Tab-separated table of C-alpha atoms in Angstrom:
chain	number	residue	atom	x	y	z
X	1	UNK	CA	-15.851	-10.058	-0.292
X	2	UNK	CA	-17.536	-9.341	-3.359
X	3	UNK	CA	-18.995	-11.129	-6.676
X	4	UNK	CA	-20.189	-9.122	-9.968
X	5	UNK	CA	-21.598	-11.129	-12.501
X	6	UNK	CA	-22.220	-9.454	-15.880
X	7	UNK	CA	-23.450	-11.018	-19.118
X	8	UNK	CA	-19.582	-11.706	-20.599
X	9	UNK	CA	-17.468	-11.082	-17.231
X	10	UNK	CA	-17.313	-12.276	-14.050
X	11	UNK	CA	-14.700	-10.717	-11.338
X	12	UNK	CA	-15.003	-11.823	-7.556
X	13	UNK	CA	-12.582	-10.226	-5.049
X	14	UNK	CA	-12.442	-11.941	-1.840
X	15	UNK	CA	-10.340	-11.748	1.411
X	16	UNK	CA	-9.169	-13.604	4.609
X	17	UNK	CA	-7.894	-17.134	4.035
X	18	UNK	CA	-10.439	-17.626	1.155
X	19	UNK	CA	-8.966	-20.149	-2.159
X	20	UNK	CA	-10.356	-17.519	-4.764
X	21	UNK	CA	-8.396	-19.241	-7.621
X	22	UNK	CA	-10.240	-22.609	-6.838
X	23	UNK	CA	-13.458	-20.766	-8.856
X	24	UNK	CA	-11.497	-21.090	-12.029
X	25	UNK	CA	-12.404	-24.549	-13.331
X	26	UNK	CA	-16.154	-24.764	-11.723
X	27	UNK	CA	-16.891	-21.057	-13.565
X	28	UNK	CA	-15.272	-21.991	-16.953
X	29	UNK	CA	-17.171	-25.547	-16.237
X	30	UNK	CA	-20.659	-23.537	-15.523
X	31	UNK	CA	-20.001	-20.954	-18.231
X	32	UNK	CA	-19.457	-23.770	-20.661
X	33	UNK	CA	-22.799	-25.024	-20.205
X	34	UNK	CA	-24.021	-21.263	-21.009
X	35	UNK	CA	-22.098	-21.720	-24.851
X	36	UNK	CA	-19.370	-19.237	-23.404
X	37	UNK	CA	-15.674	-19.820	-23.162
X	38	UNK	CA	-13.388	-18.122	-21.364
X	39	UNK	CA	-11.404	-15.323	-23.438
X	40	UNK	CA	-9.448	-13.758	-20.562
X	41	UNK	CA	-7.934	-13.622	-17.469
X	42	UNK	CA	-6.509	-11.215	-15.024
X	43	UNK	CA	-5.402	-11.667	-11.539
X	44	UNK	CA	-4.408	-9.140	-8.646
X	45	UNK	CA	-3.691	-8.586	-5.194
X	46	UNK	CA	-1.090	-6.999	-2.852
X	47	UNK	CA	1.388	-8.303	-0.419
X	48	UNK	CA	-0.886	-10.180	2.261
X	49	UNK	CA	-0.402	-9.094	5.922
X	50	UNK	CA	-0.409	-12.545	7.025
X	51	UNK	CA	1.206	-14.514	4.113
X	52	UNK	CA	2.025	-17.672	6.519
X	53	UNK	CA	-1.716	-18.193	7.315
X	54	UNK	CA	-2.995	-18.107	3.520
X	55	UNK	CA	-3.798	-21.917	2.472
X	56	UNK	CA	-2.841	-23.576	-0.903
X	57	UNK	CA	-2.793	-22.317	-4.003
X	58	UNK	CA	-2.309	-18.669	-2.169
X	59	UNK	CA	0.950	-19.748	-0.622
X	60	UNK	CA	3.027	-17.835	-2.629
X	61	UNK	CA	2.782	-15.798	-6.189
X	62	UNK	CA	4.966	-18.471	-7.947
X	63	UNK	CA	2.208	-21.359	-6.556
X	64	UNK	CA	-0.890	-18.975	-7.418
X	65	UNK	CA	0.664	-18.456	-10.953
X	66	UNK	CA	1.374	-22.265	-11.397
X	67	UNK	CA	-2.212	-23.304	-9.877
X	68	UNK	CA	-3.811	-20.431	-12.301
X	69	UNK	CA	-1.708	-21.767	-15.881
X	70	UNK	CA	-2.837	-25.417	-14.800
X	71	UNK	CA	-6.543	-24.933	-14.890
X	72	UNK	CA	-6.393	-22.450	-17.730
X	73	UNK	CA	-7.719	-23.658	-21.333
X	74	UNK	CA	-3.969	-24.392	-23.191
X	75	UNK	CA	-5.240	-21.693	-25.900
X	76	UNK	CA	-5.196	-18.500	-23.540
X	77	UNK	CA	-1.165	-18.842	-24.406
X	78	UNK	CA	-0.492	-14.662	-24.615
X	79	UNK	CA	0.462	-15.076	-20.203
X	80	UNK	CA	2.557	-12.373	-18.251
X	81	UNK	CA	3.088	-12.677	-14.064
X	82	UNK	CA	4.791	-9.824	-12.773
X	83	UNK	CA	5.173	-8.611	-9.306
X	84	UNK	CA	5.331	-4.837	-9.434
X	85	UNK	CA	7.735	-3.316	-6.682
X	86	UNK	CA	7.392	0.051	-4.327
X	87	UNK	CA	9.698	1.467	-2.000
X	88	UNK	CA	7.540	0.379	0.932
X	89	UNK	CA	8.672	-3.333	1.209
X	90	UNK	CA	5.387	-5.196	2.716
X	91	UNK	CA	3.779	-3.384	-0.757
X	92	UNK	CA	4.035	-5.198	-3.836
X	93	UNK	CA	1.238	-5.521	-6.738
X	94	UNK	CA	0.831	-9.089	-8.222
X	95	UNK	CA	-0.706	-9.347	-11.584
X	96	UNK	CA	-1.204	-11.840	-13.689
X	97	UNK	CA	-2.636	-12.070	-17.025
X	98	UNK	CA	-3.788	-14.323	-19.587
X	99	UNK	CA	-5.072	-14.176	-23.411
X	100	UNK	CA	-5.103	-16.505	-27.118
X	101	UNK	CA	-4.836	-13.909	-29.807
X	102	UNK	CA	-8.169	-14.451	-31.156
X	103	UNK	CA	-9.709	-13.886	-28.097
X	104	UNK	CA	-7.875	-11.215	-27.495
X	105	UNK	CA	-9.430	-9.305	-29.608
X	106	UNK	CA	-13.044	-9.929	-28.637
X	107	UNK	CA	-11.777	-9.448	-25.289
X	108	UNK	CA	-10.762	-5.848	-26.628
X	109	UNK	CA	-14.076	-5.796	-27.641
X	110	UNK	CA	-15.416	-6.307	-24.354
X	111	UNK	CA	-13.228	-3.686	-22.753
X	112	UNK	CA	-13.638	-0.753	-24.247
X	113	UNK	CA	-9.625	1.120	-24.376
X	114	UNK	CA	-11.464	4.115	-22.810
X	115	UNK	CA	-12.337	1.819	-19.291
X	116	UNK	CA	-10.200	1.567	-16.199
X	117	UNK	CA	-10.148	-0.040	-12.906
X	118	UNK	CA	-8.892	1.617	-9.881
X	119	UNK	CA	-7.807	-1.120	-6.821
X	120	UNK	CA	-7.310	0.873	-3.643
X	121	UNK	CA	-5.725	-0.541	-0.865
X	122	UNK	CA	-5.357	1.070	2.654
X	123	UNK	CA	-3.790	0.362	5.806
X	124	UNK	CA	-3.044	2.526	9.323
X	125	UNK	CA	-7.131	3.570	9.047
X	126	UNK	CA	-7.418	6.728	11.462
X	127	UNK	CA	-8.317	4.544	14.493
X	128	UNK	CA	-11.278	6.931	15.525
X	129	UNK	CA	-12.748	6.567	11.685
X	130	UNK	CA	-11.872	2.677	11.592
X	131	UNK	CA	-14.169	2.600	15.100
X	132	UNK	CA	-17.076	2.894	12.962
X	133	UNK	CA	-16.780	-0.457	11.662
X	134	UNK	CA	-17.381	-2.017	14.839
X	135	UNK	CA	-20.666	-3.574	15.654
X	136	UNK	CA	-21.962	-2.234	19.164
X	137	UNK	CA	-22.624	-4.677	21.770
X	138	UNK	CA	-26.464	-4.843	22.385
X	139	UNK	CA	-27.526	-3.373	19.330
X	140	UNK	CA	-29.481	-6.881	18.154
X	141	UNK	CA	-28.853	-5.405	14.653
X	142	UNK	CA	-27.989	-8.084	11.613
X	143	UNK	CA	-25.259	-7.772	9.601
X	144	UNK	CA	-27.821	-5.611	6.690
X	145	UNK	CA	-29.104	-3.182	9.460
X	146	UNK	CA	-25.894	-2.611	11.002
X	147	UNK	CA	-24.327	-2.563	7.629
X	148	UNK	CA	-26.744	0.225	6.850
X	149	UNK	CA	-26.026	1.810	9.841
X	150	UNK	CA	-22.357	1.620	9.067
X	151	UNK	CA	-22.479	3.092	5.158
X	152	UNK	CA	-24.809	6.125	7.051
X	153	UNK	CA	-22.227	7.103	9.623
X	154	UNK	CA	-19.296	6.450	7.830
X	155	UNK	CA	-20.129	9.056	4.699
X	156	UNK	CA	-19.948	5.895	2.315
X	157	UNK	CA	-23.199	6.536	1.355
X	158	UNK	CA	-21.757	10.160	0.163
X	159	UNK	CA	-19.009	8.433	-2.465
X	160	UNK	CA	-21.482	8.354	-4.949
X	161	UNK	CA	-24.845	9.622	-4.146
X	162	UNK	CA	-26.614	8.063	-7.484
X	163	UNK	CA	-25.600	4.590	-6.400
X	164	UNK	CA	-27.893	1.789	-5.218
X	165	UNK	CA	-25.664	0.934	-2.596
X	166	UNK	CA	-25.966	-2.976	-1.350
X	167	UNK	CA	-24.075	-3.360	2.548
X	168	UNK	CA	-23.269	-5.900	5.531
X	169	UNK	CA	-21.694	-5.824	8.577
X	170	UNK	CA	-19.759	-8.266	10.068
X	171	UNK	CA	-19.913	-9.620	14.006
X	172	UNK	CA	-17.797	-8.296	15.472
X	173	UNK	CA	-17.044	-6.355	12.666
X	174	UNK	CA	-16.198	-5.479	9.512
X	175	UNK	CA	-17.902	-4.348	6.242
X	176	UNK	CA	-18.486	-5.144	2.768
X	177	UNK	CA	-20.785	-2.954	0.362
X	178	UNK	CA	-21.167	-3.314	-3.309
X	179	UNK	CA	-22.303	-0.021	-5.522
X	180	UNK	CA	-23.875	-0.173	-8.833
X	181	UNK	CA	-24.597	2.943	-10.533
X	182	UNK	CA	-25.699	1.852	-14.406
X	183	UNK	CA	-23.254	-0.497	-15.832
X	184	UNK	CA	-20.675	0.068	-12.937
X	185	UNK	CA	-19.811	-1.138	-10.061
X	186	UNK	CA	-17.548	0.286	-6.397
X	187	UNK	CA	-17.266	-1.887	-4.041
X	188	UNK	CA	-15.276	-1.001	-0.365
X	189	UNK	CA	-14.110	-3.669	2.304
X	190	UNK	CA	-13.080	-2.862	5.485
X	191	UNK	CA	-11.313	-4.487	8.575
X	192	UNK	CA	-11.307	-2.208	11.406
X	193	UNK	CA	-8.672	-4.145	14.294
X	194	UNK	CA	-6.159	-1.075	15.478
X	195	UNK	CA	-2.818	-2.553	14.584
X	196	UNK	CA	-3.843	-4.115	10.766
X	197	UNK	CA	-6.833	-1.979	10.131
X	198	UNK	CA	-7.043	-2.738	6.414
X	199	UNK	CA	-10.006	-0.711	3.756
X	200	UNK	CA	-10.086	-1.385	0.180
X	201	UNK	CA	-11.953	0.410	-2.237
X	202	UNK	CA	-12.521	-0.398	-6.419
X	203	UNK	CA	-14.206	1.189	-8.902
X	204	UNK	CA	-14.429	1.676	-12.462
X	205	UNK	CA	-14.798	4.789	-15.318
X	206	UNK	CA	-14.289	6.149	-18.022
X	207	UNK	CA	-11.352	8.338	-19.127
X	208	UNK	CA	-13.988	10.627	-21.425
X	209	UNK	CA	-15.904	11.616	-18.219
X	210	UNK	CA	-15.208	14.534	-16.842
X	211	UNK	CA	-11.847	14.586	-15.167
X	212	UNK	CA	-12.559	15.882	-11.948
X	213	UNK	CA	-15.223	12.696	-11.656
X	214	UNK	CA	-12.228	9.779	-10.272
X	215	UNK	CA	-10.496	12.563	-8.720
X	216	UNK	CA	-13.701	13.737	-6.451
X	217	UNK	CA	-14.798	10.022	-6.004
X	218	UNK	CA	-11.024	8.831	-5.107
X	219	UNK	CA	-11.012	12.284	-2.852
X	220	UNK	CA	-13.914	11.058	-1.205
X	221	UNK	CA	-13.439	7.186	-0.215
X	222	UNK	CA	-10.028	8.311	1.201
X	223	UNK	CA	-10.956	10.889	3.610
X	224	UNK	CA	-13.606	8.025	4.768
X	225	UNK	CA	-10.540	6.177	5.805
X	226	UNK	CA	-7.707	8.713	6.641
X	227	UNK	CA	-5.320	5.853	5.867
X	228	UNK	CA	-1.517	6.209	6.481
X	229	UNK	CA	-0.872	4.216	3.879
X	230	UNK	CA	-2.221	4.241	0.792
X	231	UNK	CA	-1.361	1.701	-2.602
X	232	UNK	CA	-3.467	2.756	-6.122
X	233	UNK	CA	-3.570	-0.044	-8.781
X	234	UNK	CA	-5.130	1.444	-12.289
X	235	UNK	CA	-5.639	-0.522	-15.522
X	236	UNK	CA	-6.136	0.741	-18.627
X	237	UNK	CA	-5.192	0.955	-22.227
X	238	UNK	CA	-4.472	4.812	-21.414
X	239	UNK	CA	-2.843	7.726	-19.030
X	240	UNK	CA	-5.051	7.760	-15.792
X	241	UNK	CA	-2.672	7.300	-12.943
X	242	UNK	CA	-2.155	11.351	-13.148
X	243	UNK	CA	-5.631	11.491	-11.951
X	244	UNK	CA	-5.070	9.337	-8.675
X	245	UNK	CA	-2.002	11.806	-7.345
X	246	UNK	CA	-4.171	14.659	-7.712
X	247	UNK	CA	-6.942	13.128	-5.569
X	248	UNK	CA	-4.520	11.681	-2.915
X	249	UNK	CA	-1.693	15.012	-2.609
X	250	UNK	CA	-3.957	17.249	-1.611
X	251	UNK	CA	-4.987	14.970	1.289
X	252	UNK	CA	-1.632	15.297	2.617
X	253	UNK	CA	-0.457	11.886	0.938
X	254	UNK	CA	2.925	11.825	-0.756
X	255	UNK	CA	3.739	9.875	-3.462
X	256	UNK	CA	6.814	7.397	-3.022
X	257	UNK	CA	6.830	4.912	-5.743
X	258	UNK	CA	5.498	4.359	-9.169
X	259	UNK	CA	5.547	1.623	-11.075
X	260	UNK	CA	4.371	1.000	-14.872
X	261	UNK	CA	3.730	-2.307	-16.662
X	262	UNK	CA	2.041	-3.876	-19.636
X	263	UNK	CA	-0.218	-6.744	-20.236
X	264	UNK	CA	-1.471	-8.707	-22.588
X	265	UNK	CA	-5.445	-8.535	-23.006
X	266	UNK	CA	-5.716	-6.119	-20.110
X	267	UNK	CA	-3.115	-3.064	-20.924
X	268	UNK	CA	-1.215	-0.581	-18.845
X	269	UNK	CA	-0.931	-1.456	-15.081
X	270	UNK	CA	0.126	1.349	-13.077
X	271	UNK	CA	1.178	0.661	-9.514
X	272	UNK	CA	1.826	4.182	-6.830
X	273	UNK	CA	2.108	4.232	-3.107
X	274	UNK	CA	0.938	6.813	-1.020
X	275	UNK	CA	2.134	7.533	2.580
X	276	UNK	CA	0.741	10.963	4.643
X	277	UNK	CA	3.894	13.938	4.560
X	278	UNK	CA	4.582	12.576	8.129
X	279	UNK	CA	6.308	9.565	7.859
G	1	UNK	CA	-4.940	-13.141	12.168
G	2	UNK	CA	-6.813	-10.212	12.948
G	3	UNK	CA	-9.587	-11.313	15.341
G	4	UNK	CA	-12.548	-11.167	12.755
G	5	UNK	CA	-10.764	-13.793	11.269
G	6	UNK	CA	-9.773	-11.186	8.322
G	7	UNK	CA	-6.768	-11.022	6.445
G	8	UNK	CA	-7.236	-7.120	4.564
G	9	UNK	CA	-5.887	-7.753	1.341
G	10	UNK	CA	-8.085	-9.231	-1.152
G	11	UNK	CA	-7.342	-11.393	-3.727
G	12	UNK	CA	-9.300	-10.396	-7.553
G	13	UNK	CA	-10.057	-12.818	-9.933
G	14	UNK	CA	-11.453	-10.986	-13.488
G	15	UNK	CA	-12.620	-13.537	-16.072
G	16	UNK	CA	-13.837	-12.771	-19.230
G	17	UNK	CA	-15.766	-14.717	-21.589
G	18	UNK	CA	-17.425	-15.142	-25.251
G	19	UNK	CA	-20.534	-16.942	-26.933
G	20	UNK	CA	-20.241	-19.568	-29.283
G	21	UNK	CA	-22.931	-18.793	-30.600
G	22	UNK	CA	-22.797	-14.419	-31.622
G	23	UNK	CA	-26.261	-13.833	-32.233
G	24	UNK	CA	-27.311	-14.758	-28.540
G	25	UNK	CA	-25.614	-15.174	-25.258
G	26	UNK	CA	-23.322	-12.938	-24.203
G	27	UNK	CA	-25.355	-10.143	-25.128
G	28	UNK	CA	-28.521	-10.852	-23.474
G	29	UNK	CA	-28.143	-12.441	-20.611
G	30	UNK	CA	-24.830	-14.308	-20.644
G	31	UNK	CA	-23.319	-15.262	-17.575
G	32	UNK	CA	-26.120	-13.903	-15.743
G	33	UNK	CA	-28.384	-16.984	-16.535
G	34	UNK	CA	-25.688	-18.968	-13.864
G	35	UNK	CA	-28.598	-20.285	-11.696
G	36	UNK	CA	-28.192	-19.632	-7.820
G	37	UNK	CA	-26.877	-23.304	-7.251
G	38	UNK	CA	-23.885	-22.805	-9.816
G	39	UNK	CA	-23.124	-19.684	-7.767
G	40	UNK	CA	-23.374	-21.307	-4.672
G	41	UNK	CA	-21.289	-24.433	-5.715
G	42	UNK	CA	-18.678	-22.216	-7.509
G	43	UNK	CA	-18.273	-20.189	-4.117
G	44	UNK	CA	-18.007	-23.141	-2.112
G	45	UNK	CA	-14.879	-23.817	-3.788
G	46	UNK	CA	-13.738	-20.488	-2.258
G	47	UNK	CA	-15.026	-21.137	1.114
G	48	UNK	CA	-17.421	-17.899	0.581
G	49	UNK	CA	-21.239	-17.516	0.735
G	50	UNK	CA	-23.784	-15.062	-0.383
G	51	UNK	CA	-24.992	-12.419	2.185
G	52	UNK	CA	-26.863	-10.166	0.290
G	53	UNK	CA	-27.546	-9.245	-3.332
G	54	UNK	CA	-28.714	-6.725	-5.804
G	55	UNK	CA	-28.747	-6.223	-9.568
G	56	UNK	CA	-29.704	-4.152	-12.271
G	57	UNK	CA	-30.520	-4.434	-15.814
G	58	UNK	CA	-26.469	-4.238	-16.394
G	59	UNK	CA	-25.481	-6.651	-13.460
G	60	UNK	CA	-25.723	-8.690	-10.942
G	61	UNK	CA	-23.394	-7.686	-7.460
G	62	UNK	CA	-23.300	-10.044	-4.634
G	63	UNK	CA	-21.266	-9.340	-0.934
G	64	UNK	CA	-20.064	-12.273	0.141
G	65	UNK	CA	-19.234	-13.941	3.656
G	66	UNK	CA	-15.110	-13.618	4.844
């Protein structure tokens, strides 16, 4: 799980049975003591794998959405939910979105239209890759040596080679890192288990860089994975999601579905699935 | 539940926020002046704790336990 904290944003992405949404009233509490008030709000994940074990407010969409508009300020009124469908059932994108008008526009302000955000989400890991995530018995390593270890043998490290990258490995195992490379951030989680071997990676850009630049990064994290099964979220106010099926086709990946939505505050939501030629 | 306790997909929260006040806050330091115990509390509420940091003159990016 991961936490960014910039001067005017703050976006935390956390997994397992975790009650992420329960950070919504201390932050805008804490921020409020800081003169700041909260000018948007945007909400994601995909289907969870185990959906029965996830504890209140993440019981279901319709709950998260209800728990989310009660402990939002009555003035960020400009709200969409969706959930965005693929033709691969057990993958669905949630969003949810929230704005006033007036805010709106500063929160324009704060996203520049030329930023997006890329959510990756991949499942069936190559099992011999996903091995790599496993702590070895007898090593005596903590979770930031091993984690080290991990981003070394992995190619991680390789993503982006002009990022300070921050890592940790979990016992048994499991990874987290965090990049930051000037104002942005990657981050990549990983559980390894054969039968729901699960790796995310997220990062942001700009659509003026060159680009190759997603396409070689995207390129990259992928073939760290070899997923079988791969689900792209971008956001944006502009085209990018062109981008993403030129990184992931030449992998052997095929794209299945594509979805397209819009939001208030936060723009054009694209949604494609990924699954290798085989299947 | 996998063994490690993990389920894979993650759950994002983005929030953004502005200064009453134009001239200072959000950009200087902003959000980034949350002390460590205002973290810590606000990720209690998650059931998640820091496990290692690093920042920049742009950020602040903490990994997080779960």
């Amino acid at each position: 799980s991961s936490l960014f904290v910039y001067p005017n944003k703050i976006i935390i992405k956390t997994c397992g049975t975790t009650q992420l949404l329960k950070s919504i009233r201390p932050l805008i509490h804490h921020a409020a003591n800081l003169g700041l008030t909260l000018s948007g709000c945007r909400y994601t994940r995909g289907s969870f794998i185990f959906p029965s074990s996830q504890p209140f407010p993440h019981t279901s969409f319709k709950e998260e959405v209800i728990y989310i508009e009660d402990n939002l300020p009555a003035n960020l009124c400009y709200r969409k939910a969706s959930v965005m469908p693929s033709k691969l059932p057990s993958h669905s994108w949630h969003v949810f979105t929230a704005s006033d008008h007036q805010n709106a526009t500063r929160f324009y302000t704060h996203v520049p239209d030329d930023l997006y955000t890329v959510e990756v989400c991949m499942t069936e890991l190559d099992p011999v890759l996903a091995r790599k995530f496993f702590q070895r018995q007898g090593d005596e390593k903590n979770g930031d040596t091993a984690g080290k270890d991990m981003t070394q043998i992995s190619g991680i490290d390789s993503i982006n080679p002009g990022a300070i990258i921050c890592d940790f490995a979990f016992d048994p195992c499991g990874y987290s890192m965090n990049g930051i490379d000037g104002d942005r951030y990657s981050t990549i989680h990983v559980t390894p288990e054969d039968g729901y071997s699960y790796a995310s990676f997220e990062c942001v850009g700009s659509v003026y860089e060159d680009r190759d630049d997603i396409t070689k990064v995207l390129k990259k994290a992928v073939q760290v994975f070899r997923p079988a099964t791969v689900s792209v979220s971008t956001t944006c106010r502009r085209e990018v999601w062109g981008r993403v099926a030129r990184a992931l086709e030449p992998l052997g990946l095929k794209c299945r579905s594509r979805v397209v939505d819009e939001f208030p505050a936060a723009g054009s939501v694209t949604f494609q699935t990924f699954t290798t030629r085989r299947k | 539940m996998a063994a490690s306790g993990f389920e894979g997909f993650e759950k994002r929260l983005e929030l953004h926020f502005f200064g009453d006040d134009p001239v200072a806050g959000v950009d200087d330091m902003g959000l980034r002046l949350l002390d460590f115990e205002s973290l810590e509390q606000i990720l209690h509420a998650v059931q998640c704790t820091v496990v290692s940091a690093v920042g920049n003159q742009f950020f602040d990016a903490y990994v997080l336990s779960e």
